[in-house]
Amino acid sequence: MPVYDRTSIPESVGRGSLDPELAAWLPTGPTLGADVSIAQGRRDHAVLGKGPWPPIGAVDTLVLPGPHGSLTVRRHTPTHPTSDPIGALIYIHGGGFTYGILDEFESAMRVIAERAGIATYVVDYQLAPEAKYPVQIEEIEYFVRWLFDHAAEQGVDPAKIALGGDSAGGNMTCVVALKLRDEGGPQLALQVPLFPEAAFPGDTLAGSENRSGLYLETNGIYEMVRNYLKNTDDGRDPYITPMNAPSHADLPPTILVTNGFDPLRDVGHAYARKLAAAGNDLTYVHNPDLTHGFPQFTRYSKACHQATEELADLIHTRIG
């Protein structure tokens, strides 16, 4: 996987050759943004949450009195933590704000926790359209602040707390990092937006050439954003579309990942260039042969599994 820093990020990125194992599996798997009901889409995605899962030291559940009712967070503790107190990644799962249960991300979280030697905390935020913006942002920010406040009792090093997520979770990672900066909140050691929806991709080359058949449907994003937003919400607000922030300076060190066969490739790459231009510490990874959602596909593709392990290794260098 090509890896760049803020001084070497290319002006553009594109597609390589689609991983053959992914190409063979994709027609049999679920589709994000499919032209089906939300209920059917959620049922279709259940296959991604089936075991067996990779081994892990321990898994337990926190239930906290969040800002909009009880908030569930799943914690993974590695067999061999690489520090004491441990580093931690708070993870915001993807699914277009509309889909996703914790089990669907279990394999990836176990790989990252074990390989990086850190704890992962996966936030079970409320989904749209049952819950609308900003409920999800408020729940995630609440837990970030909670973990900083309770780091000692969790055995977590407050200097090694990261925030990451994929797709819509990558969007919310960028948003919460911006909010914490703007509010003078706790200092994240790292943000890890994976193929983030930093802006709407409909008029990009990536959104056009990857519009269908590659797990995430470009036109399906319209519906998922509609599920998330109320009619009165301003889609240009930086806390909805983080590309629109008036400044991207003074943000946490960042690992940002894009994929060649992904409608969100170009908006993720553009956000990486914004971070680089603002002088932030940036590690930019581009997987030219993979699709949106690759950490969820580790059991179906050796290349997806390897890319997830390589991501864990990069995280380890920062908070392990």
PDB file of C-alpha atoms in Angstrom, residues 136-303:
ATOM      1  CA  GLN A 136     -24.859  10.883  16.645  1.00  0.00           C
ATOM      2  CA  ILE A 137     -22.217  13.615  16.977  1.00  0.00           C
ATOM      3  CA  GLU A 138     -23.348  14.400  20.521  1.00  0.00           C
ATOM      4  CA  GLU A 139     -23.168  10.736  21.536  1.00  0.00           C
ATOM      5  CA  ILE A 140     -19.682  10.313  20.103  1.00  0.00           C
ATOM      6  CA  GLU A 141     -18.351  13.523  21.621  1.00  0.00           C
ATOM      7  CA  TYR A 142     -19.853  12.502  24.954  1.00  0.00           C
ATOM      8  CA  PHE A 143     -17.953   9.215  24.926  1.00  0.00           C
ATOM      9  CA  VAL A 144     -14.670  10.814  23.856  1.00  0.00           C
ATOM     10  CA  ARG A 145     -14.878  13.218  26.781  1.00  0.00           C
ATOM     11  CA  TRP A 146     -15.991  10.378  29.089  1.00  0.00           C
ATOM     12  CA  LEU A 147     -12.952   8.266  28.238  1.00  0.00           C
ATOM     13  CA  PHE A 148     -10.575  11.143  28.892  1.00  0.00           C
ATOM     14  CA  ASP A 149     -12.292  11.755  32.240  1.00  0.00           C
ATOM     15  CA  HIS A 150     -12.221   8.045  33.168  1.00  0.00           C
ATOM     16  CA  ALA A 151      -8.913   7.049  31.596  1.00  0.00           C
ATOM     17  CA  ALA A 152      -7.308   6.052  34.892  1.00  0.00           C
ATOM     18  CA  GLU A 153     -10.077   3.648  35.877  1.00  0.00           C
ATOM     19  CA  GLN A 154     -10.057   2.194  32.358  1.00  0.00           C
ATOM     20  CA  GLY A 155      -6.291   1.674  32.480  1.00  0.00           C
ATOM     21  CA  VAL A 156      -5.932   3.973  29.457  1.00  0.00           C
ATOM     22  CA  ASP A 157      -3.154   6.478  28.865  1.00  0.00           C
ATOM     23  CA  PRO A 158      -4.921   9.820  28.201  1.00  0.00           C
ATOM     24  CA  ALA A 159      -1.957  10.836  26.046  1.00  0.00           C
ATOM     25  CA  LYS A 160      -2.678   7.852  23.749  1.00  0.00           C
ATOM     26  CA  ILE A 161      -6.391   8.234  22.967  1.00  0.00           C
ATOM     27  CA  ALA A 162      -7.264   8.194  19.266  1.00  0.00           C
ATOM     28  CA  LEU A 163     -10.538   8.620  17.402  1.00  0.00           C
ATOM     29  CA  GLY A 164     -11.241   6.815  14.147  1.00  0.00           C
ATOM     30  CA  GLY A 165     -13.969   5.487  11.920  1.00  0.00           C
ATOM     31  CA  ASP A 166     -14.873   4.440   8.406  1.00  0.00           C
ATOM     32  CA  SER A 167     -17.097   6.077   5.784  1.00  0.00           C
ATOM     33  CA  ALA A 168     -19.865   7.913   7.679  1.00  0.00           C
ATOM     34  CA  GLY A 169     -17.825   7.089  10.770  1.00  0.00           C
ATOM     35  CA  GLY A 170     -14.883   8.772   9.056  1.00  0.00           C
ATOM     36  CA  ASN A 171     -17.060  11.825   8.489  1.00  0.00           C
ATOM     37  CA  MET A 172     -17.988  11.887  12.170  1.00  0.00           C
ATOM     38  CA  THR A 173     -14.341  11.355  13.164  1.00  0.00           C
ATOM     39  CA  CYS A 174     -13.390  14.495  11.243  1.00  0.00           C
ATOM     40  CA  VAL A 175     -16.356  16.405  12.650  1.00  0.00           C
ATOM     41  CA  VAL A 176     -15.680  15.520  16.285  1.00  0.00           C
ATOM     42  CA  ALA A 177     -11.972  16.336  15.862  1.00  0.00           C
ATOM     43  CA  LEU A 178     -12.973  19.759  14.501  1.00  0.00           C
ATOM     44  CA  LYS A 179     -15.440  20.297  17.365  1.00  0.00           C
ATOM     45  CA  LEU A 180     -12.912  19.365  20.032  1.00  0.00           C
ATOM     46  CA  ARG A 181     -10.425  21.794  18.497  1.00  0.00           C
ATOM     47  CA  ASP A 182     -13.009  24.561  18.279  1.00  0.00           C
ATOM     48  CA  GLU A 183     -14.271  23.966  21.821  1.00  0.00           C
ATOM     49  CA  GLY A 184     -10.848  23.652  23.431  1.00  0.00           C
ATOM     50  CA  GLY A 185     -11.660  20.049  24.316  1.00  0.00           C
ATOM     51  CA  PRO A 186      -9.315  17.189  25.199  1.00  0.00           C
ATOM     52  CA  GLN A 187      -6.373  16.636  22.864  1.00  0.00           C
ATOM     53  CA  LEU A 188      -6.651  13.525  20.727  1.00  0.00           C
ATOM     54  CA  ALA A 189      -3.343  11.776  20.104  1.00  0.00           C
ATOM     55  CA  LEU A 190      -4.509  10.737  16.647  1.00  0.00           C
ATOM     56  CA  GLN A 191      -7.471  10.770  14.291  1.00  0.00           C
ATOM     57  CA  VAL A 192      -7.976   7.876  11.859  1.00  0.00           C
ATOM     58  CA  PRO A 193     -10.607   8.698   9.224  1.00  0.00           C
ATOM     59  CA  LEU A 194     -10.922   5.721   6.880  1.00  0.00           C
ATOM     60  CA  PHE A 195     -12.319   6.592   3.433  1.00  0.00           C
ATOM     61  CA  PRO A 196     -14.266   9.446   5.074  1.00  0.00           C
ATOM     62  CA  GLU A 197     -17.291  11.138   3.575  1.00  0.00           C
ATOM     63  CA  ALA A 198     -15.577  14.487   3.929  1.00  0.00           C
ATOM     64  CA  ALA A 199     -17.927  15.937   1.304  1.00  0.00           C
ATOM     65  CA  PHE A 200     -20.580  14.593  -1.035  1.00  0.00           C
ATOM     66  CA  PRO A 201     -18.872  12.658  -3.872  1.00  0.00           C
ATOM     67  CA  GLY A 202     -21.561  12.829  -6.558  1.00  0.00           C
ATOM     68  CA  ASP A 203     -19.674  15.117  -8.962  1.00  0.00           C
ATOM     69  CA  THR A 204     -16.225  13.536  -8.549  1.00  0.00           C
ATOM     70  CA  LEU A 205     -14.480  11.140 -10.918  1.00  0.00           C
ATOM     71  CA  ALA A 206     -14.413   8.528  -8.150  1.00  0.00           C
ATOM     72  CA  GLY A 207     -18.141   8.894  -7.593  1.00  0.00           C
ATOM     73  CA  SER A 208     -18.750   8.389 -11.299  1.00  0.00           C
ATOM     74  CA  GLU A 209     -16.374   5.551 -12.167  1.00  0.00           C
ATOM     75  CA  ASN A 210     -17.110   3.629  -8.946  1.00  0.00           C
ATOM     76  CA  ARG A 211     -20.829   4.346  -8.885  1.00  0.00           C
ATOM     77  CA  SER A 212     -22.155   0.794  -8.717  1.00  0.00           C
ATOM     78  CA  GLY A 213     -21.175  -2.796  -8.048  1.00  0.00           C
ATOM     79  CA  LEU A 214     -18.305  -2.034  -5.663  1.00  0.00           C
ATOM     80  CA  TYR A 215     -20.184  -2.344  -2.334  1.00  0.00           C
ATOM     81  CA  LEU A 216     -21.025   1.365  -1.871  1.00  0.00           C
ATOM     82  CA  GLU A 217     -23.465   2.797  -4.432  1.00  0.00           C
ATOM     83  CA  THR A 218     -22.794   6.467  -5.188  1.00  0.00           C
ATOM     84  CA  ASN A 219     -26.448   7.388  -5.707  1.00  0.00           C
ATOM     85  CA  GLY A 220     -27.415   5.503  -2.554  1.00  0.00           C
ATOM     86  CA  ILE A 221     -25.450   8.092  -0.592  1.00  0.00           C
ATOM     87  CA  TYR A 222     -28.169  10.647  -1.384  1.00  0.00           C
ATOM     88  CA  GLU A 223     -30.715   8.586   0.521  1.00  0.00           C
ATOM     89  CA  MET A 224     -28.402   7.915   3.457  1.00  0.00           C
ATOM     90  CA  VAL A 225     -27.554  11.599   3.863  1.00  0.00           C
ATOM     91  CA  ARG A 226     -31.273  12.353   3.631  1.00  0.00           C
ATOM     92  CA  ASN A 227     -31.856   9.877   6.450  1.00  0.00           C
ATOM     93  CA  TYR A 228     -29.290  11.712   8.591  1.00  0.00           C
ATOM     94  CA  LEU A 229     -30.306  15.329   8.006  1.00  0.00           C
ATOM     95  CA  LYS A 230     -33.457  17.277   8.771  1.00  0.00           C
ATOM     96  CA  ASN A 231     -34.842  19.655   6.153  1.00  0.00           C
ATOM     97  CA  THR A 232     -33.671  22.612   8.220  1.00  0.00           C
ATOM     98  CA  ASP A 233     -30.061  21.396   8.466  1.00  0.00           C
ATOM     99  CA  ASP A 234     -27.456  23.203   6.362  1.00  0.00           C
ATOM    100  CA  GLY A 235     -25.499  20.557   4.499  1.00  0.00           C
ATOM    101  CA  ARG A 236     -22.609  22.981   4.066  1.00  0.00           C
ATOM    102  CA  ASP A 237     -22.110  23.251   7.819  1.00  0.00           C
ATOM    103  CA  PRO A 238     -18.547  22.066   8.626  1.00  0.00           C
ATOM    104  CA  TYR A 239     -19.954  19.817  11.358  1.00  0.00           C
ATOM    105  CA  ILE A 240     -21.890  18.028   8.602  1.00  0.00           C
ATOM    106  CA  THR A 241     -19.422  18.435   5.730  1.00  0.00           C
ATOM    107  CA  PRO A 242     -15.964  18.777   7.302  1.00  0.00           C
ATOM    108  CA  MET A 243     -14.342  19.767   4.004  1.00  0.00           C
ATOM    109  CA  ASN A 244     -16.083  23.130   4.499  1.00  0.00           C
ATOM    110  CA  ALA A 245     -14.327  24.047   7.755  1.00  0.00           C
ATOM    111  CA  PRO A 246     -12.870  27.565   7.424  1.00  0.00           C
ATOM    112  CA  SER A 247      -9.600  26.214   8.815  1.00  0.00           C
ATOM    113  CA  HIS A 248      -8.111  22.742   9.029  1.00  0.00           C
ATOM    114  CA  ALA A 249      -5.123  23.850  11.099  1.00  0.00           C
ATOM    115  CA  ASP A 250      -4.231  22.533  14.555  1.00  0.00           C
ATOM    116  CA  LEU A 251      -5.945  19.170  14.149  1.00  0.00           C
ATOM    117  CA  PRO A 252      -4.593  15.949  15.650  1.00  0.00           C
ATOM    118  CA  PRO A 253      -1.978  13.851  13.872  1.00  0.00           C
ATOM    119  CA  THR A 254      -3.864  11.924  11.216  1.00  0.00           C
ATOM    120  CA  ILE A 255      -3.826   8.573   9.457  1.00  0.00           C
ATOM    121  CA  LEU A 256      -6.203   8.884   6.501  1.00  0.00           C
ATOM    122  CA  VAL A 257      -6.943   5.995   4.131  1.00  0.00           C
ATOM    123  CA  THR A 258      -8.559   5.935   0.685  1.00  0.00           C
ATOM    124  CA  ASN A 259      -9.225   3.159  -1.839  1.00  0.00           C
ATOM    125  CA  GLY A 260      -9.067   3.100  -5.623  1.00  0.00           C
ATOM    126  CA  PHE A 261     -12.461   1.451  -6.208  1.00  0.00           C
ATOM    127  CA  ASP A 262     -14.411   3.684  -3.820  1.00  0.00           C
ATOM    128  CA  PRO A 263     -16.885   6.508  -4.571  1.00  0.00           C
ATOM    129  CA  LEU A 264     -15.373   8.400  -1.610  1.00  0.00           C
ATOM    130  CA  ARG A 265     -11.790   8.138  -2.893  1.00  0.00           C
ATOM    131  CA  ASP A 266     -11.524  11.674  -4.248  1.00  0.00           C
ATOM    132  CA  VAL A 267     -13.222  13.489  -1.351  1.00  0.00           C
ATOM    133  CA  GLY A 268     -11.029  11.587   1.116  1.00  0.00           C
ATOM    134  CA  HIS A 269      -7.927  12.459  -0.880  1.00  0.00           C
ATOM    135  CA  ALA A 270      -9.017  16.116  -1.061  1.00  0.00           C
ATOM    136  CA  TYR A 271      -9.461  16.178   2.716  1.00  0.00           C
ATOM    137  CA  ALA A 272      -5.988  14.715   3.172  1.00  0.00           C
ATOM    138  CA  ARG A 273      -4.594  17.510   1.007  1.00  0.00           C
ATOM    139  CA  LYS A 274      -6.489  20.076   3.098  1.00  0.00           C
ATOM    140  CA  LEU A 275      -4.901  18.656   6.253  1.00  0.00           C
ATOM    141  CA  ALA A 276      -1.470  18.656   4.637  1.00  0.00           C
ATOM    142  CA  ALA A 277      -1.794  22.229   3.368  1.00  0.00           C
ATOM    143  CA  ALA A 278      -2.774  23.357   6.879  1.00  0.00           C
ATOM    144  CA  GLY A 279       0.474  21.923   8.270  1.00  0.00           C
ATOM    145  CA  ASN A 280      -0.905  18.949  10.166  1.00  0.00           C
ATOM    146  CA  ASP A 281       1.039  15.755  10.851  1.00  0.00           C
ATOM    147  CA  LEU A 282      -0.381  13.437   8.197  1.00  0.00           C
ATOM    148  CA  THR A 283       0.091   9.830   7.142  1.00  0.00           C
ATOM    149  CA  TYR A 284      -1.892   9.210   3.968  1.00  0.00           C
ATOM    150  CA  VAL A 285      -2.516   5.672   2.716  1.00  0.00           C
ATOM    151  CA  HIS A 286      -4.023   4.781  -0.645  1.00  0.00           C
ATOM    152  CA  ASN A 287      -5.057   1.223  -1.486  1.00  0.00           C
ATOM    153  CA  PRO A 288      -5.464   1.324  -5.292  1.00  0.00           C
ATOM    154  CA  ASP A 289      -6.816  -2.246  -5.580  1.00  0.00           C
ATOM    155  CA  LEU A 290      -9.429  -2.210  -2.787  1.00  0.00           C
ATOM    156  CA  THR A 291     -12.993  -0.995  -2.330  1.00  0.00           C
ATOM    157  CA  HIS A 292     -14.918   0.945   0.247  1.00  0.00           C
ATOM    158  CA  GLY A 293     -15.390  -1.083   3.444  1.00  0.00           C
ATOM    159  CA  PHE A 294     -12.266  -3.234   3.174  1.00  0.00           C
ATOM    160  CA  PRO A 295     -11.768  -3.756   6.967  1.00  0.00           C
ATOM    161  CA  GLN A 296     -15.140  -5.540   7.044  1.00  0.00           C
ATOM    162  CA  PHE A 297     -14.067  -7.933   4.279  1.00  0.00           C
ATOM    163  CA  THR A 298     -11.011  -9.484   5.948  1.00  0.00           C
ATOM    164  CA  ARG A 299     -12.453 -13.007   5.848  1.00  0.00           C
ATOM    165  CA  TYR A 300     -13.217 -12.772   2.138  1.00  0.00           C
ATOM    166  CA  SER A 301      -9.976 -11.240   0.837  1.00  0.00           C
ATOM    167  CA  LYS A 302      -6.351 -11.724   1.882  1.00  0.00           C
ATOM    168  CA  ALA A 303      -5.592  -8.255   0.517  1.00  0.00           C
TER     169      ALA A 303
END
